[in-house]
Coordinates of C-alpha atoms in Angstrom, one line a residue:
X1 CA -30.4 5.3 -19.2
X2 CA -33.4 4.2 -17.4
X3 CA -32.0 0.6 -15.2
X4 CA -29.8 0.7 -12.1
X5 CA -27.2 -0.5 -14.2
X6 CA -27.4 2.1 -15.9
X7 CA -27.4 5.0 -13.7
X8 CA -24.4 3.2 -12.1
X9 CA -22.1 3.3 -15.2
X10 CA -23.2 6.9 -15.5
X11 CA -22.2 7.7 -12.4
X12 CA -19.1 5.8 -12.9
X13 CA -18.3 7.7 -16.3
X14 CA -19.1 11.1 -14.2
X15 CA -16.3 10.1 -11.4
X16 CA -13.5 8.7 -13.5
X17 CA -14.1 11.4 -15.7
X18 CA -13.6 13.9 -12.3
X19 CA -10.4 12.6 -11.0
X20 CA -8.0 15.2 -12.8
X21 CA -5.8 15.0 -15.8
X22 CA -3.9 12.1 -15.1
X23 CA -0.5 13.6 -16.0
X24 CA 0.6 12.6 -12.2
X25 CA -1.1 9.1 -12.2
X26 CA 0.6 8.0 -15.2
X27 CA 3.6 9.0 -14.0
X28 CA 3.0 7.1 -11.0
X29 CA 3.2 3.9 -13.5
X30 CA 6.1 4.9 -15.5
X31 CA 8.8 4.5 -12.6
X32 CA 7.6 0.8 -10.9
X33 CA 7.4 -0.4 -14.7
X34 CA 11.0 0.8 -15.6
X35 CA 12.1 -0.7 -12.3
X36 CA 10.4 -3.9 -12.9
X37 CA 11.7 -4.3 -16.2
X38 CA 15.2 -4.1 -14.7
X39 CA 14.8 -6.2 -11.8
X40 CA 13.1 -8.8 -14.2
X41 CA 16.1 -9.2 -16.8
X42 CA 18.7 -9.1 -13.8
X43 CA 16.5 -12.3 -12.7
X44 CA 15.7 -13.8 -15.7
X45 CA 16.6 -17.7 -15.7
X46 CA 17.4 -17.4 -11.6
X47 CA 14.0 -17.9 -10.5
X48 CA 11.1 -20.7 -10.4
X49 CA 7.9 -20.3 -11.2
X50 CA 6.6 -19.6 -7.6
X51 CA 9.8 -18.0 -6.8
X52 CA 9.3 -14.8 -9.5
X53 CA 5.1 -15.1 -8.8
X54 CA 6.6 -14.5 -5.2
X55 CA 9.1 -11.6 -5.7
X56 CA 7.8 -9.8 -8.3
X57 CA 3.7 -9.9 -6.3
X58 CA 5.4 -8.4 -3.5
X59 CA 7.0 -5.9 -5.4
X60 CA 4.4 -5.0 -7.3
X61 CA 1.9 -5.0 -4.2
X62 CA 4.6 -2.3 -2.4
X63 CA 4.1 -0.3 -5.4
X64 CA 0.6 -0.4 -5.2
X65 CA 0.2 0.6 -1.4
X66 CA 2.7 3.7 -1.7
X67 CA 0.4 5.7 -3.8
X68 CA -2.7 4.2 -2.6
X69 CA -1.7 6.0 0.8
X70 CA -0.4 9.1 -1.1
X71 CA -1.4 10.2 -4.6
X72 CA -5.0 8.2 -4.2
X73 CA -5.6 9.5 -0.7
X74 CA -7.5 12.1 -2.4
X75 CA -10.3 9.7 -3.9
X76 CA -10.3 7.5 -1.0
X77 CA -10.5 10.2 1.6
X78 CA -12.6 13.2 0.4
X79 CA -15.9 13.7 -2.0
X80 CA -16.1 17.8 -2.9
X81 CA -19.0 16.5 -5.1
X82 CA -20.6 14.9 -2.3
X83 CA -23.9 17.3 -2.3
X84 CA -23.9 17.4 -6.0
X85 CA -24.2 13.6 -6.4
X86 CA -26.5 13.4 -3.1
X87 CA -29.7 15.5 -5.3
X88 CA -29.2 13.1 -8.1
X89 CA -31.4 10.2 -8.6
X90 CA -29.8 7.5 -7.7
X91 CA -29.9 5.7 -4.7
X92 CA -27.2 5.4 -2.0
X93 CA -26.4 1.2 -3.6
X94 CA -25.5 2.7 -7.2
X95 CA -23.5 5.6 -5.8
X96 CA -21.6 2.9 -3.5
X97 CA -21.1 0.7 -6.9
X98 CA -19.8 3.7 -9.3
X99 CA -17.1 5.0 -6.5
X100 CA -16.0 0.6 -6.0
X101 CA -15.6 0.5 -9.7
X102 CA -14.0 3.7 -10.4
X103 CA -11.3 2.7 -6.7
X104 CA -10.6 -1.1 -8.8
X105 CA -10.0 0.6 -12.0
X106 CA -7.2 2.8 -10.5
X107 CA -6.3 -0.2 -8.7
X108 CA -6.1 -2.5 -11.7
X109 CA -4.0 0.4 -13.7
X110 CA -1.6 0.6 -10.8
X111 CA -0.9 -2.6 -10.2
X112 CA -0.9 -3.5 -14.4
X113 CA 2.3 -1.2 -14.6
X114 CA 4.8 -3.0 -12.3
X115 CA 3.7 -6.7 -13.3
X116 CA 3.3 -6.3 -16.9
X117 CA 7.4 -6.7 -16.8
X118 CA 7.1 -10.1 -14.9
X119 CA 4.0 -11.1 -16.8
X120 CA 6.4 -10.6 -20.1
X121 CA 9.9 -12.0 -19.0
X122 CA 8.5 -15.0 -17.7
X123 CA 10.7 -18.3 -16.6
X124 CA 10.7 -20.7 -19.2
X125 CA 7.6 -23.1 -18.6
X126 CA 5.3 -20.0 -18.9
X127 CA 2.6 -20.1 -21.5
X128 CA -0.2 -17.7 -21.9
X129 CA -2.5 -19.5 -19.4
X130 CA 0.4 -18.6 -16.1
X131 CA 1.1 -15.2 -17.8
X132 CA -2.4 -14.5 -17.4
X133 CA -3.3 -16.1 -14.6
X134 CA -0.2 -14.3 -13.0
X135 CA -1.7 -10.8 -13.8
X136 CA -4.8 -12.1 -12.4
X137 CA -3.4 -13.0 -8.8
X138 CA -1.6 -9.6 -8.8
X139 CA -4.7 -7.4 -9.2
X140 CA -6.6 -9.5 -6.8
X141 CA -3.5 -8.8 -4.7
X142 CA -3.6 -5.2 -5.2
X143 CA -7.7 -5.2 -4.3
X144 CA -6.7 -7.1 -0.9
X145 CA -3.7 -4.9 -0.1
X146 CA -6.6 -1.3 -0.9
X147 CA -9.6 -3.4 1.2
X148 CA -7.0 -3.6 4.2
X149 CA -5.7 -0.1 4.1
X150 CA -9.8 1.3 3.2
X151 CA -11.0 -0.7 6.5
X152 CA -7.8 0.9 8.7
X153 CA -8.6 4.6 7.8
X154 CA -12.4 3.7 8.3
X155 CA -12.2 2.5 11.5
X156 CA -9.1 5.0 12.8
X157 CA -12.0 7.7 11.2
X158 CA -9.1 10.4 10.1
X159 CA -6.7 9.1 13.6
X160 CA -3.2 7.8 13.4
X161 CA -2.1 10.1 10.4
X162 CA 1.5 9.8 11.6
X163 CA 1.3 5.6 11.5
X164 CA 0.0 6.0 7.9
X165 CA 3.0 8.3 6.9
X166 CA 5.8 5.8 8.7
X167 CA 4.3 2.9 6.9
X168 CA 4.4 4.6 3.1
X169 CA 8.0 5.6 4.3
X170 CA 9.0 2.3 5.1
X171 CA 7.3 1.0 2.0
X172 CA 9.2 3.7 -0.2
X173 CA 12.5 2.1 1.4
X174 CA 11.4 -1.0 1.3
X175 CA 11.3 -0.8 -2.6
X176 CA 14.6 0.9 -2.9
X177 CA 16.2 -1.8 -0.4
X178 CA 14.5 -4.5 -2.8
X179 CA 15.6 -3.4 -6.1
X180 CA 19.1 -2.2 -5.0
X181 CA 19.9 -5.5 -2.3
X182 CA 17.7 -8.0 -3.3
X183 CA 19.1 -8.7 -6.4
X184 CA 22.0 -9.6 -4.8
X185 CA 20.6 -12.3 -2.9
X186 CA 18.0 -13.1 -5.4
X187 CA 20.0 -16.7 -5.6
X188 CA 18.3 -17.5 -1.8
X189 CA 14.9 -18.6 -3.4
X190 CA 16.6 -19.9 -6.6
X191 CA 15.1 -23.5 -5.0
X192 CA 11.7 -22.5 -3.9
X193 CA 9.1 -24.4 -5.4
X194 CA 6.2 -23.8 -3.4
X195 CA 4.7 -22.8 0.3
X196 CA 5.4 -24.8 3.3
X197 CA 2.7 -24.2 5.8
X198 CA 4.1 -23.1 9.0
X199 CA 7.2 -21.3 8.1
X200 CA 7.1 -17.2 8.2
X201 CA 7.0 -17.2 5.0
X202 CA 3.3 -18.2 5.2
X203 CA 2.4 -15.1 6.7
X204 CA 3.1 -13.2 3.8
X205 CA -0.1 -12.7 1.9
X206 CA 1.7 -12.2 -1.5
X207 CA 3.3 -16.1 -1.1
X208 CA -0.9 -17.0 -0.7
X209 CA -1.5 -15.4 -4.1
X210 CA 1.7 -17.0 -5.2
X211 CA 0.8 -20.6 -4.8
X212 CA -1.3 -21.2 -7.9
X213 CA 2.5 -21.2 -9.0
X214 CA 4.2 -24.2 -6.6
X215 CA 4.5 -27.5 -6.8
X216 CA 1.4 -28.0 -4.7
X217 CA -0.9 -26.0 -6.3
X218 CA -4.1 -24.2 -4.8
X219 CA -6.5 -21.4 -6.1
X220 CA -8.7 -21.3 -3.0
X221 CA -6.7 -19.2 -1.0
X222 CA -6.1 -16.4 -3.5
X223 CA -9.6 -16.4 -4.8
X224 CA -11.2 -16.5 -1.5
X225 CA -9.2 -13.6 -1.0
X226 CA -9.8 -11.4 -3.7
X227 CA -13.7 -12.2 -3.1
X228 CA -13.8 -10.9 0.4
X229 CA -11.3 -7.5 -0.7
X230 CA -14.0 -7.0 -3.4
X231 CA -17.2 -7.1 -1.0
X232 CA -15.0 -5.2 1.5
X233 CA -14.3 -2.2 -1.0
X234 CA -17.9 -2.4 -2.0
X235 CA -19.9 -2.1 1.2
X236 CA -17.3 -0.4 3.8
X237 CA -18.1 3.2 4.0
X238 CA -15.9 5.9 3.2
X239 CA -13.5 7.4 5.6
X240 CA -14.7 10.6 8.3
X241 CA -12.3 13.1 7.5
X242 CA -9.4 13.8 10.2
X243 CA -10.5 15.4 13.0
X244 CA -9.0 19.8 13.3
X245 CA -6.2 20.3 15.7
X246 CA -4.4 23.8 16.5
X247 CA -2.3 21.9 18.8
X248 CA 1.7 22.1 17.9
X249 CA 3.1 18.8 16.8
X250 CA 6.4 17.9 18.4
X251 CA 8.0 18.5 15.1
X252 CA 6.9 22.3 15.4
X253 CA 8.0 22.4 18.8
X254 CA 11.6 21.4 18.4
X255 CA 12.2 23.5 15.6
X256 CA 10.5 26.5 17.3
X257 CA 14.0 28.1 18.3
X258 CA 15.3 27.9 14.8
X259 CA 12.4 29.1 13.2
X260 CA 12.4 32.3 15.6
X261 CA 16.4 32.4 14.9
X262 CA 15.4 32.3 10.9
X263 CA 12.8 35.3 11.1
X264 CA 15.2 37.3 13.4
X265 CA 18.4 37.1 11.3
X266 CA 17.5 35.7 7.6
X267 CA 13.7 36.6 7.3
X268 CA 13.0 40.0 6.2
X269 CA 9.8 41.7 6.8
X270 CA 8.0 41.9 3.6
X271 CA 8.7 38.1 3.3
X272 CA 7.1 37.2 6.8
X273 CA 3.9 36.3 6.0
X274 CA 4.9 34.1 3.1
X275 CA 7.2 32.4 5.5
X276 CA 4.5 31.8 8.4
X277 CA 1.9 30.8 5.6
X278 CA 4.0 28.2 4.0
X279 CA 5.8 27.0 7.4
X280 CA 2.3 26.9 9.1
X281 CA -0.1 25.8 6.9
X282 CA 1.7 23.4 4.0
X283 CA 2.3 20.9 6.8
X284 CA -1.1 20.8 8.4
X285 CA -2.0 20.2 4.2
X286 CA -2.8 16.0 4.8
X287 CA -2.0 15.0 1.2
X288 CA 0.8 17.2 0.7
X289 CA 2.4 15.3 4.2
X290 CA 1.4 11.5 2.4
X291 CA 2.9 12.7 -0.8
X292 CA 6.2 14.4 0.1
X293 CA 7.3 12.9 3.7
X294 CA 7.4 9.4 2.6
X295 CA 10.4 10.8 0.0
X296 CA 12.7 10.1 3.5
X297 CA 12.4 6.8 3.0
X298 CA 14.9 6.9 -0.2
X299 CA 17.7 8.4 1.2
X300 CA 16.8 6.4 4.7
X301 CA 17.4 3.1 2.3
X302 CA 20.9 4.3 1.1
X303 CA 21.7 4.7 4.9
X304 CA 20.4 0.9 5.4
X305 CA 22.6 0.0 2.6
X306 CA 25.4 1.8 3.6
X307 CA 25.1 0.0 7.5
X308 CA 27.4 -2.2 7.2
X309 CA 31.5 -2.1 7.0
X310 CA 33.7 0.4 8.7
X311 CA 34.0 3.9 8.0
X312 CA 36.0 4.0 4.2
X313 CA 35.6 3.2 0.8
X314 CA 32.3 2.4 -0.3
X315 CA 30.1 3.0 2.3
X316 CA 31.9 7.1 2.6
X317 CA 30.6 7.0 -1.0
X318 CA 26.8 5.5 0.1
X319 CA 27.1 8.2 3.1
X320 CA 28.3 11.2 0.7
X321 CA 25.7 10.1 -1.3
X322 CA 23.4 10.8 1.3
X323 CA 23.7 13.4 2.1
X324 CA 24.6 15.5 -1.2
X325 CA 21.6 14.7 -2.9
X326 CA 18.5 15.0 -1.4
X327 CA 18.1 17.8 -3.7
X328 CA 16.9 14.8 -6.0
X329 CA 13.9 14.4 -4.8
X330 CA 12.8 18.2 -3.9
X331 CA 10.8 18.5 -7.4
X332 CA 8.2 16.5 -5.2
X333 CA 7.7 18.5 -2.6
X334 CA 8.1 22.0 -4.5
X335 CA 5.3 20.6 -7.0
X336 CA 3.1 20.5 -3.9
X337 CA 4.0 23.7 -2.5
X338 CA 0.8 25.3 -4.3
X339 CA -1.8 22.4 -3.0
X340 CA -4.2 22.7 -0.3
X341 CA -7.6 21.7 0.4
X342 CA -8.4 25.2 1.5
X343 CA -7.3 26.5 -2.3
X344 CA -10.2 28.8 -2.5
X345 CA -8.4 31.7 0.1
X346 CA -5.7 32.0 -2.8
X347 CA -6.9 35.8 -3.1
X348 CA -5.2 36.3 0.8
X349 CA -1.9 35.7 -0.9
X350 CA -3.4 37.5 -4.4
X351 CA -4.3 41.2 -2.8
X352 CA -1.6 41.6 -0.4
X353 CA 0.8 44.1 -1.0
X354 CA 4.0 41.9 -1.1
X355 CA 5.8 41.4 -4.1
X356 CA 6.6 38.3 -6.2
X357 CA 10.2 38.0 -4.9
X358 CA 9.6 38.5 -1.1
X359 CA 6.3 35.2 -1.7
X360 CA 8.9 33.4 -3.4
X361 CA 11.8 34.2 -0.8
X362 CA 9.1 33.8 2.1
X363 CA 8.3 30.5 0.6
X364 CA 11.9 29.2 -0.3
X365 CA 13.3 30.0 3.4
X366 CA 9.9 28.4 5.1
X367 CA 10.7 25.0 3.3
X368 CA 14.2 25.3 3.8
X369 CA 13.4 25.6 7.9
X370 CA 10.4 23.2 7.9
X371 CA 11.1 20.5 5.8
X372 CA 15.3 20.5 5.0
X373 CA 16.3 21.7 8.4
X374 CA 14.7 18.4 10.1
X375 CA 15.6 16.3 7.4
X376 CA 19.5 16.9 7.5
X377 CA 19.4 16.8 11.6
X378 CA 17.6 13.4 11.2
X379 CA 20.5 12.2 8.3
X380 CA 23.3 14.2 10.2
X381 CA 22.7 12.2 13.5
X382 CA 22.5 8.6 11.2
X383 CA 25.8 9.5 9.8
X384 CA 27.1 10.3 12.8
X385 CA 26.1 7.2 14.6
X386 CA 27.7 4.8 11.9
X387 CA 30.7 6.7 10.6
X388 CA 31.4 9.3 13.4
X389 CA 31.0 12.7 13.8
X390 CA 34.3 14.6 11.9
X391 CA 32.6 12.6 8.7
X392 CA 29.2 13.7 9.8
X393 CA 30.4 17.3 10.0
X394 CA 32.4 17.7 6.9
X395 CA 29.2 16.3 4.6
X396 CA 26.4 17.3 6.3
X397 CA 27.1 20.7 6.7
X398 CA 28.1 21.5 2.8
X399 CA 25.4 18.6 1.9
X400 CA 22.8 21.1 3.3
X401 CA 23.4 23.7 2.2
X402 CA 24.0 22.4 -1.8
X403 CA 20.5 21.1 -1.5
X404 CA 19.2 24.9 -0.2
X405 CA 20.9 26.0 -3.4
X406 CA 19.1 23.2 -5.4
X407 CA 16.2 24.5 -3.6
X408 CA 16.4 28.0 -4.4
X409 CA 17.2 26.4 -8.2
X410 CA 14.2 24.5 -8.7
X411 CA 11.7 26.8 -7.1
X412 CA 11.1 29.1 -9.9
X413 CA 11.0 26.5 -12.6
X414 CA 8.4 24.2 -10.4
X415 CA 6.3 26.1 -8.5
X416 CA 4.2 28.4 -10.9
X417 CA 1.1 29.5 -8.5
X418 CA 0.9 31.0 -5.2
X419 CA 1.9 28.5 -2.6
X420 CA -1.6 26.8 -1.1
X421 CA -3.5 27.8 -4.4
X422 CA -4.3 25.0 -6.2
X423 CA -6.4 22.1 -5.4
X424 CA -5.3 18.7 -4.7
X425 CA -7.0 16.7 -7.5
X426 CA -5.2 19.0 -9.5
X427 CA -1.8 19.6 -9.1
X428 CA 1.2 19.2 -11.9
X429 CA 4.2 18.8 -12.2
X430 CA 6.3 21.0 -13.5
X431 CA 9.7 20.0 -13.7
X432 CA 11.6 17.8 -16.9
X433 CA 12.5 14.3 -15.8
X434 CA 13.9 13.0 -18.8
X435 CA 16.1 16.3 -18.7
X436 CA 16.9 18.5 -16.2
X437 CA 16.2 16.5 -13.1
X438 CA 18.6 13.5 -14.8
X439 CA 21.2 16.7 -15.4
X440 CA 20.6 17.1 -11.4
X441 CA 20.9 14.1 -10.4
X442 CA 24.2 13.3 -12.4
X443 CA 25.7 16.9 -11.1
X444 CA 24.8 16.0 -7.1
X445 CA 26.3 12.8 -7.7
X446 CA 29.8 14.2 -8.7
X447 CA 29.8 16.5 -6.6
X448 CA 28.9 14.0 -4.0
X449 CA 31.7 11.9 -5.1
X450 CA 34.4 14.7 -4.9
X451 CA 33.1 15.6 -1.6
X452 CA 33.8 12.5 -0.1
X453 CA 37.0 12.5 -2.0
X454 CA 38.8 15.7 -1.4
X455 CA 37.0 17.9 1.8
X456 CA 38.0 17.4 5.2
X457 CA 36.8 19.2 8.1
X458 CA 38.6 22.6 7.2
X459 CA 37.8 22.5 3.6
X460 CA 34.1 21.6 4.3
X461 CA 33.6 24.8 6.8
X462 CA 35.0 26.9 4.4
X463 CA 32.8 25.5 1.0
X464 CA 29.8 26.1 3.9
X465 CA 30.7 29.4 4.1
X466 CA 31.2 30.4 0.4
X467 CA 27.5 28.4 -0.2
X468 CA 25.8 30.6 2.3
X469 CA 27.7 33.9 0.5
X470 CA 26.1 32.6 -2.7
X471 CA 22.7 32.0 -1.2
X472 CA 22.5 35.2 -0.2
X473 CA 23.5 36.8 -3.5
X474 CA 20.9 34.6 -5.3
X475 CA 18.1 35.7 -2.8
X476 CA 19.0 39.3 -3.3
X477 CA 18.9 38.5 -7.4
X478 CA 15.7 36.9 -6.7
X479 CA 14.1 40.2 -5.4
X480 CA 15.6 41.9 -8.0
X481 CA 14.1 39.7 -11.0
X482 CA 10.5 39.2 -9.6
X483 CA 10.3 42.6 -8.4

């Protein structure tokens, strides 16, 4: 093709074409669309027609900013084909136009996926024209909600990682919190019919792309808007990547005396330098810390749920809950233990002489220490703050170590390259959701109940101690099978 336009689509065709197999990023739509669907039927007939515009923009915007700070960090933040695109023939305008339309057709998939539910099981009143129109304010939406988080990142210029991270973990509980309590008082905006100006809810830019709904009326604010998002995503340029640091975190300090602990007592010494990689390096890995960490705000939203009440009956269950199956969620992390923007030293891990079993026992313990260690001190201290410590103690200390065993479980079936090996942009998963991790989840949960049924503080120590025995076993049997 000869014309700018043309060049442009090419280069658009070359970059969607360049972002991976999608097996992740569709996966990414399955979950908010099943949720949605759910949420939608448990409303259906509640709701006016500004009311659902209201609820189910918001929901669908949260959904869109999670993995637009996570899974699509990787196209907003970095360009490996920078150089390659640079001795092309096309000037520095057409480049700028492929990369905005490839960035609105992500965002326009993401946010189809939760609102096609709402679009669908409309309140009675809606023909096509509001179906449509609904689908329109939530991708213009979705483009404000990317131009706001694209101008952050520029102007921070790689700065401020940990903000990013607390905000997608407070977005990931913020869904959970929505679907699982906001039903409940879905009957609060059963009468609103529109936006008062003024009140706090006028702050909230989903109620501005909501008003084409009320009583009132108005397209101006919406589509004035989605105009400036567009020109924003178009014209501001791309974010510097964050700046190096060998400076410890505070994290890495306060777990320094269990990690020397671990490699003195429960590290051996072929699986040391597994253990240092993977506790040293996954961490300091940007997109596997925006991927995984934000998982914290799940179990973080059954605490919020669980806040309220005394110490018995339902809210043991919520806390049991808690804290017996984080293993749940582990298939995320393990399927990003191979990632890492530095995948090309894979052949450090490849020609050392340490065997399969001591990587994968290396590996297993470093996660366990980096990443489950802080997470149970974080949900024992919760616990203990709202239920008191003999409850904290007698489900924390079994929960832990049930999810090490889960751990040790899902490892083998999930991670099936060297850790750090594998490029970001490419990374699978590897683990059966329709299957296995629904087996999982049904098994913590039982076990979760009977936990918070039958152990008290003596019979927790001792179901501690006959875990660690088995962990130990299964680590030995580990070196045994991989050799």
């Amino acid at each position: 093709m000869r014309g700018s336009g043309g060049r442009t689509l090419t280069l658009f065709r070359a970059f969607l074409s360049g972002q991976g197999e999608g097996d992740s990023f569709l996966a990414t739509l399955v979950l908010p669309a099943a949720l949605m669907t759910a949420v939608t039927f448990l409303c259906q007939g509640e709701l006016t027609g500004f009311a659902h515009a209201l609820v189910f923009l918001t929901l669908a915007g949260l959904f869109v900013a999670i993995p637009l700070l996570g899974d699509l960090g990787h196209l907003l933040r970095s360009d490996p084909s920078a150089e390659w695109v640079g001795a092309l023939p096309a000037t520095a305008r057409e480049i700028r136009a492929a990369r905005a339309l490839v960035l609105l057709v992500a965002l326009a998939a993401l946010a189809s996926g939760p609102l096609l539910p709402a679009v669908l099981i409309a309140p009675d009143g809606f023909g096509v024209g509001e179906r449509i129109l609904l689908l329109a304010c939530g991708l213009g939406f979705a483009f404000v909600l990317a131009a706001l988080l694209l101008s952050a990142q520029a102007l921070l210029a790689g700065r401020a990682e940990g903000l990013f991270v607390l905000l997608q973990t407070l977005l990931v509980a913020g869904v959970f919190l929505g679907v699982v309590l906001g039903v409940r008082h879905i009957g609060v905006l059963r009468g609103l019919d529109g936006l008062e100006p003024g009140t706090p809810l006028a702050l909230l830019p989903s109620a501005w792309f909501a008003m084409p709904f009320g009583e009132s009326g108005g397209f101006v604010v919406p589509l004035a808007c989605t105009v400036a998002a567009l020109l924003t995503i178009l014209f501001l340029p791309r974010a510097n990547p964050p700046p190096s640091s060998d400076r410890p975190s505070l994290a890495e300090r306060a777990l320094a005396p269990a990690r020397a602990a671990a490699t003195r007592i429960w590290v051996r010494a072929d699986e040391r330098g597994p253990f240092d990689l993977v506790y040293d390096a996954l961490p300091r890995e940007r997109e596997v810390v925006l991927r995984t960490y934000p998982m914290i705000g799940i179990p973080l939203a059954f605490l919020l749920a669980a806040s309220t009440g005394e110490a018995s009956g339902e809210r043991v269950g919520l806390l049991s809950l808690l804290l017996f199956t984080p293993g749940i969620y582990l298939p995320v992390l393990l399927s990003h233990v191979c990632v890492s923007e530095s995948h090309e030293a894979r052949w450090l891990l490849g020609t050392a002489p340490v065997s399969r079993g001591a990587v994968a026992n290396g590996a297993i313990k470093a996660l366990a220490i980096r990443f489950l260690l802080p997470l149970y001190v974080a949900l024992f201290a919760l616990a203990w703050s709202g239920a008191g410590l003999e409850l904290a103690l007698r489900l924390a200390l079994p929960g832990g170590f049930v999810s090490l065993l889960v751990l040790r479980y899902q490892y083998g079936g999930i991670v099936t390259d060297p850790p750090l090996s594998v490029a970001p942009d490419r990374v699978q998963t590897h683990f059966d959701a329709s299957g296995s991790l629904i087996f999982l989840a049904v098994g913590l949960t039982l076990v979760a109940v009977g936990a918070a049924a039958f152990l008290d503080l003596t019979a927790a120590l001792a179901v501690t101690a006959a875990l660690l025995a088995v962990e130990v076993a299964l680590g030995r049997a580990l070196r045994r099978r991989l050799g």
